[in-house]
Short mmCIF file of C-alpha atoms in Angstrom, two decimals:
data_model
loop_
_atom_site.label_atom_id
_atom_site.label_comp_id
_atom_site.label_asym_id
_atom_site.label_seq_id
_atom_site.Cartn_x
_atom_site.Cartn_y
_atom_site.Cartn_z
CA LYS A 478 0.00 0.00 0.00
CA ASN A 479 1.43 3.38 -1.01
CA GLU A 480 1.88 5.92 1.74
CA VAL A 481 0.20 8.59 -0.40
CA GLU A 482 -2.70 7.68 -2.63
CA GLN A 483 -4.81 9.72 -5.00
CA SER A 484 -8.18 9.21 -6.60
CA PRO A 485 -9.26 9.13 -9.26
CA GLN A 486 -6.24 8.13 -11.32
CA ASN A 487 -7.75 9.62 -14.47
CA LEU A 488 -10.57 12.09 -14.82
CA THR A 489 -12.35 13.51 -17.84
CA ALA A 490 -14.72 16.43 -17.32
CA GLN A 491 -16.79 18.77 -19.44
CA GLU A 492 -15.85 22.41 -19.39
CA GLY A 493 -17.60 24.17 -16.53
CA GLU A 494 -17.88 21.14 -14.27
CA PHE A 495 -16.83 21.16 -10.63
CA ILE A 496 -13.90 18.81 -10.12
CA THR A 497 -12.60 17.11 -7.00
CA ILE A 498 -9.33 15.24 -6.68
CA ASN A 499 -8.66 13.35 -3.48
CA CYS A 500 -5.45 12.57 -1.64
CA SER A 501 -5.10 10.31 1.37
CA TYR A 502 -1.95 9.54 3.29
CA SER A 503 -0.98 7.12 6.00
CA VAL A 504 2.03 8.85 7.52
CA GLY A 505 2.54 11.79 9.83
CA ILE A 506 3.14 14.98 7.94
CA SER A 507 4.18 18.55 8.55
CA ALA A 508 2.26 19.81 5.50
CA LEU A 509 0.67 18.71 2.27
CA HIS A 510 1.64 20.11 -1.10
CA TRP A 511 -0.52 20.19 -4.25
CA LEU A 512 1.38 20.41 -7.54
CA GLN A 513 0.29 20.81 -11.15
CA GLN A 514 2.22 19.36 -14.06
CA HIS A 515 1.35 20.37 -17.60
CA PRO A 516 2.29 18.37 -20.71
CA GLY A 517 5.95 19.11 -21.35
CA GLY A 518 6.89 18.40 -17.77
CA GLY A 519 7.08 21.65 -15.85
CA ILE A 520 5.75 21.42 -12.30
CA VAL A 521 4.05 24.33 -10.60
CA SER A 522 3.27 24.59 -6.92
CA LEU A 523 -0.42 25.25 -6.27
CA PHE A 524 -0.85 25.06 -2.51
CA MET A 525 0.95 24.05 0.61
CA LEU A 526 -1.28 23.58 3.63
CA SER A 527 -1.14 22.06 7.06
CA SER A 528 -4.72 22.77 8.20
CA GLY A 529 -8.06 24.08 7.02
CA LYS A 530 -8.59 25.45 3.57
CA LYS A 531 -6.82 27.62 1.00
CA LYS A 532 -8.28 29.28 -2.09
CA HIS A 533 -6.62 30.75 -5.14
CA GLY A 534 -8.82 31.78 -8.01
CA ARG A 535 -10.90 28.77 -9.06
CA LEU A 536 -8.80 26.36 -7.02
CA ILE A 537 -9.57 25.33 -3.47
CA ALA A 538 -7.55 22.94 -1.33
CA THR A 539 -8.70 21.47 1.96
CA ILE A 540 -7.06 19.20 4.46
CA ASN A 541 -8.37 17.15 7.36
CA ILE A 542 -5.43 16.22 9.54
CA GLN A 543 -7.40 13.80 11.73
CA GLU A 544 -8.66 11.86 8.73
CA LYS A 545 -5.34 12.18 6.86
CA HIS A 546 -7.13 13.40 3.78
CA SER A 547 -6.89 16.37 1.43
CA SER A 548 -8.95 17.44 -1.54
CA LEU A 549 -8.27 19.74 -4.45
CA HIS A 550 -11.33 21.33 -6.02
CA ILE A 551 -11.56 23.15 -9.31
CA THR A 552 -14.64 25.27 -9.90
CA ALA A 553 -15.88 26.14 -13.39
CA SER A 554 -13.25 23.90 -15.01
CA HIS A 555 -11.61 24.98 -18.24
CA PRO A 556 -9.57 23.08 -20.84
CA ARG A 557 -6.45 24.90 -19.68
CA ASP A 558 -6.87 23.08 -16.34
CA SER A 559 -5.97 19.85 -18.14
CA ALA A 560 -2.86 18.59 -16.40
CA VAL A 561 -1.59 16.04 -13.93
CA TYR A 562 -2.27 16.99 -10.33
CA ILE A 563 0.09 15.57 -7.72
CA CYS A 564 -0.23 15.65 -3.98
CA ALA A 565 2.93 15.40 -1.93
CA ALA A 566 3.17 14.70 1.78
CA LEU A 567 5.91 16.71 3.45
CA ARG A 568 7.22 14.61 6.27
CA PHE A 569 9.34 15.88 9.07
CA TYR A 570 13.04 16.34 8.33
CA ASP A 571 12.16 17.42 4.78
CA LYS A 572 11.35 14.00 3.34
CA VAL A 573 8.63 14.23 0.71
CA ILE A 574 6.39 11.41 -0.47
CA PHE A 575 4.59 11.95 -3.75
CA GLY A 576 1.25 10.55 -4.75
CA PRO A 577 0.93 8.87 -8.15
CA GLY A 578 -0.87 11.83 -9.70
CA THR A 579 -4.32 12.36 -11.17
CA SER A 580 -4.53 13.03 -14.88
CA LEU A 581 -7.28 15.54 -15.63
CA SER A 582 -8.64 16.24 -19.07
CA VAL A 583 -11.24 19.00 -19.47
CA ILE A 584 -13.15 18.82 -22.73
CA PRO A 585 -14.64 21.96 -24.31
CA ASP B 375 10.15 34.70 -7.85
CA VAL B 376 12.16 31.61 -7.16
CA LYS B 377 13.89 30.33 -10.22
CA VAL B 378 15.17 26.80 -10.67
CA THR B 379 16.85 26.14 -13.98
CA GLN B 380 18.10 22.96 -15.55
CA SER B 381 20.83 22.82 -18.13
CA SER B 382 18.86 21.09 -20.88
CA ARG B 383 15.19 20.46 -21.70
CA TYR B 384 15.95 17.54 -23.99
CA LEU B 385 19.02 15.32 -24.12
CA VAL B 386 19.88 12.25 -26.18
CA LYS B 387 22.85 10.12 -25.14
CA ARG B 388 24.28 6.75 -26.08
CA THR B 389 24.55 3.77 -23.78
CA GLY B 390 27.76 3.93 -21.76
CA GLU B 391 28.20 7.69 -22.00
CA LYS B 392 28.77 9.80 -18.91
CA VAL B 393 25.93 12.28 -18.51
CA PHE B 394 25.81 15.46 -16.46
CA LEU B 395 22.54 17.15 -15.55
CA GLU B 396 22.91 20.55 -13.95
CA CYS B 397 20.48 22.38 -11.72
CA VAL B 398 20.81 25.94 -10.46
CA GLN B 399 18.58 27.83 -8.02
CA ASP B 400 18.75 31.52 -7.22
CA MET B 401 17.04 31.71 -3.81
CA ASP B 402 19.83 30.60 -1.50
CA HIS B 403 17.90 27.44 -0.63
CA GLU B 404 19.59 24.91 1.60
CA ASN B 405 17.89 21.85 0.15
CA MET B 406 18.12 20.56 -3.38
CA PHE B 407 16.63 17.40 -4.87
CA TRP B 408 16.85 15.26 -7.97
CA TYR B 409 13.83 13.20 -9.03
CA ARG B 410 13.00 11.04 -11.96
CA GLN B 411 9.48 10.68 -13.24
CA ASP B 412 8.24 7.70 -15.21
CA PRO B 413 4.73 6.83 -16.43
CA GLY B 414 2.81 4.95 -13.79
CA LEU B 415 5.53 5.40 -11.17
CA GLY B 416 5.20 9.07 -10.35
CA LEU B 417 8.08 11.10 -8.94
CA ARG B 418 10.87 9.15 -7.27
CA LEU B 419 13.70 10.70 -5.30
CA ILE B 420 17.20 9.88 -6.53
CA TYR B 421 19.40 12.03 -4.28
CA PHE B 422 19.06 15.11 -2.16
CA SER B 423 21.38 17.56 -0.48
CA TYR B 424 20.94 19.59 2.69
CA ASP B 425 24.01 21.71 2.29
CA VAL B 426 27.14 22.25 0.26
CA LYS B 427 29.15 19.03 -0.11
CA MET B 428 26.35 17.10 1.63
CA LYS B 429 24.41 14.41 -0.14
CA GLU B 430 21.93 11.76 0.90
CA LYS B 431 20.60 8.83 -1.07
CA GLY B 432 16.96 8.88 -1.97
CA ASP B 433 14.82 5.94 -2.97
CA ILE B 434 16.57 4.99 -6.23
CA PRO B 435 20.23 6.11 -6.13
CA GLU B 436 21.68 3.15 -8.05
CA GLY B 437 23.45 4.20 -11.22
CA TYR B 438 23.60 7.85 -10.19
CA SER B 439 25.87 10.15 -8.27
CA VAL B 440 25.60 13.82 -7.34
CA SER B 441 27.79 16.79 -6.65
CA ARG B 442 27.11 19.95 -4.69
CA GLU B 443 30.21 22.13 -4.63
CA LYS B 444 28.28 25.41 -4.43
CA LYS B 445 25.03 26.14 -2.64
CA GLU B 446 23.18 27.18 -5.77
CA ARG B 447 24.20 24.24 -7.96
CA PHE B 448 23.33 20.55 -7.70
CA SER B 449 24.54 18.17 -10.39
CA LEU B 450 23.27 14.70 -11.20
CA ILE B 451 25.75 12.36 -12.86
CA LEU B 452 25.05 9.17 -14.74
CA GLU B 453 28.45 7.47 -14.74
CA SER B 454 27.55 5.08 -17.56
CA ALA B 455 24.15 5.76 -19.05
CA SER B 456 21.84 2.83 -19.67
CA THR B 457 18.57 2.60 -21.55
CA ASN B 458 16.62 2.12 -18.31
CA GLN B 459 17.71 5.61 -17.31
CA THR B 460 15.61 7.10 -20.09
CA SER B 461 13.27 9.32 -18.13
CA MET B 462 12.18 12.81 -17.20
CA TYR B 463 14.54 14.28 -14.59
CA LEU B 464 13.31 17.03 -12.32
CA CYS B 465 15.33 19.16 -9.97
CA ALA B 466 13.80 20.99 -7.00
CA SER B 467 14.96 23.24 -4.21
CA SER B 468 13.51 24.36 -0.91
CA SER B 469 14.33 26.21 2.22
CA ARG B 470 13.96 24.08 5.32
CA SER B 471 10.42 22.83 5.82
CA ILE B 472 9.10 25.06 3.07
CA LYS B 473 7.58 23.96 -0.21
CA GLN B 474 9.72 22.72 -3.04
CA TYR B 475 10.20 24.68 -6.24
CA PHE B 476 10.73 22.65 -9.37
CA GLY B 477 12.79 23.20 -12.46
CA PRO B 478 11.35 22.67 -15.96
CA GLY B 479 12.68 19.14 -16.26
CA THR B 480 15.13 17.39 -18.58
CA ARG B 481 13.81 14.65 -20.80
CA LEU B 482 16.73 12.26 -21.23
CA THR B 483 16.74 9.54 -23.87
CA VAL B 484 19.48 6.90 -23.77
CA THR B 485 19.79 4.92 -27.00
#
């Protein structure tokens, strides 16, 4: 069993749909990091959070420390949101464990 | 803005060649990391460094070595490239306990 899991693995949505990507982890963490990787490889940091909720534009990330679960939501999805979304558990002493990624495709 | 740069976006090498991948960050970060990313396997840590001249093995260090002679530069070395090292290589840096910033990646093909 992986220490960081994501669901779904692949997701196809129609433009405008509300999207949720889930991340669950089984280890103690200092924070959780959501990353976005577009085709071509570049990785962009979206959020880092250790409690509660953060919002940036149409993106919202939440974390429940007790349940060891985080979600990334995209409101009013757009084709430019198509990417791989990766959650990463930041463990103490700087060790990071990456989830396998969720591949999102938003169709016009 | 933090900037992490990698020496090449695309690289093609022959089996047995020595390969150098360079990573430079401009934010005086203590920590630097090298990952490889393969379909279905996600990001896997090869080596990381907490400070100049310090290095620690990650999850898959076999076939690789690293060098950190200056704080801003972290090099990944493939002593004798093999076809199973064809992959996307990503460098990242961070200050202690703060989020990691990634470079654009180097897609290496070993033929």
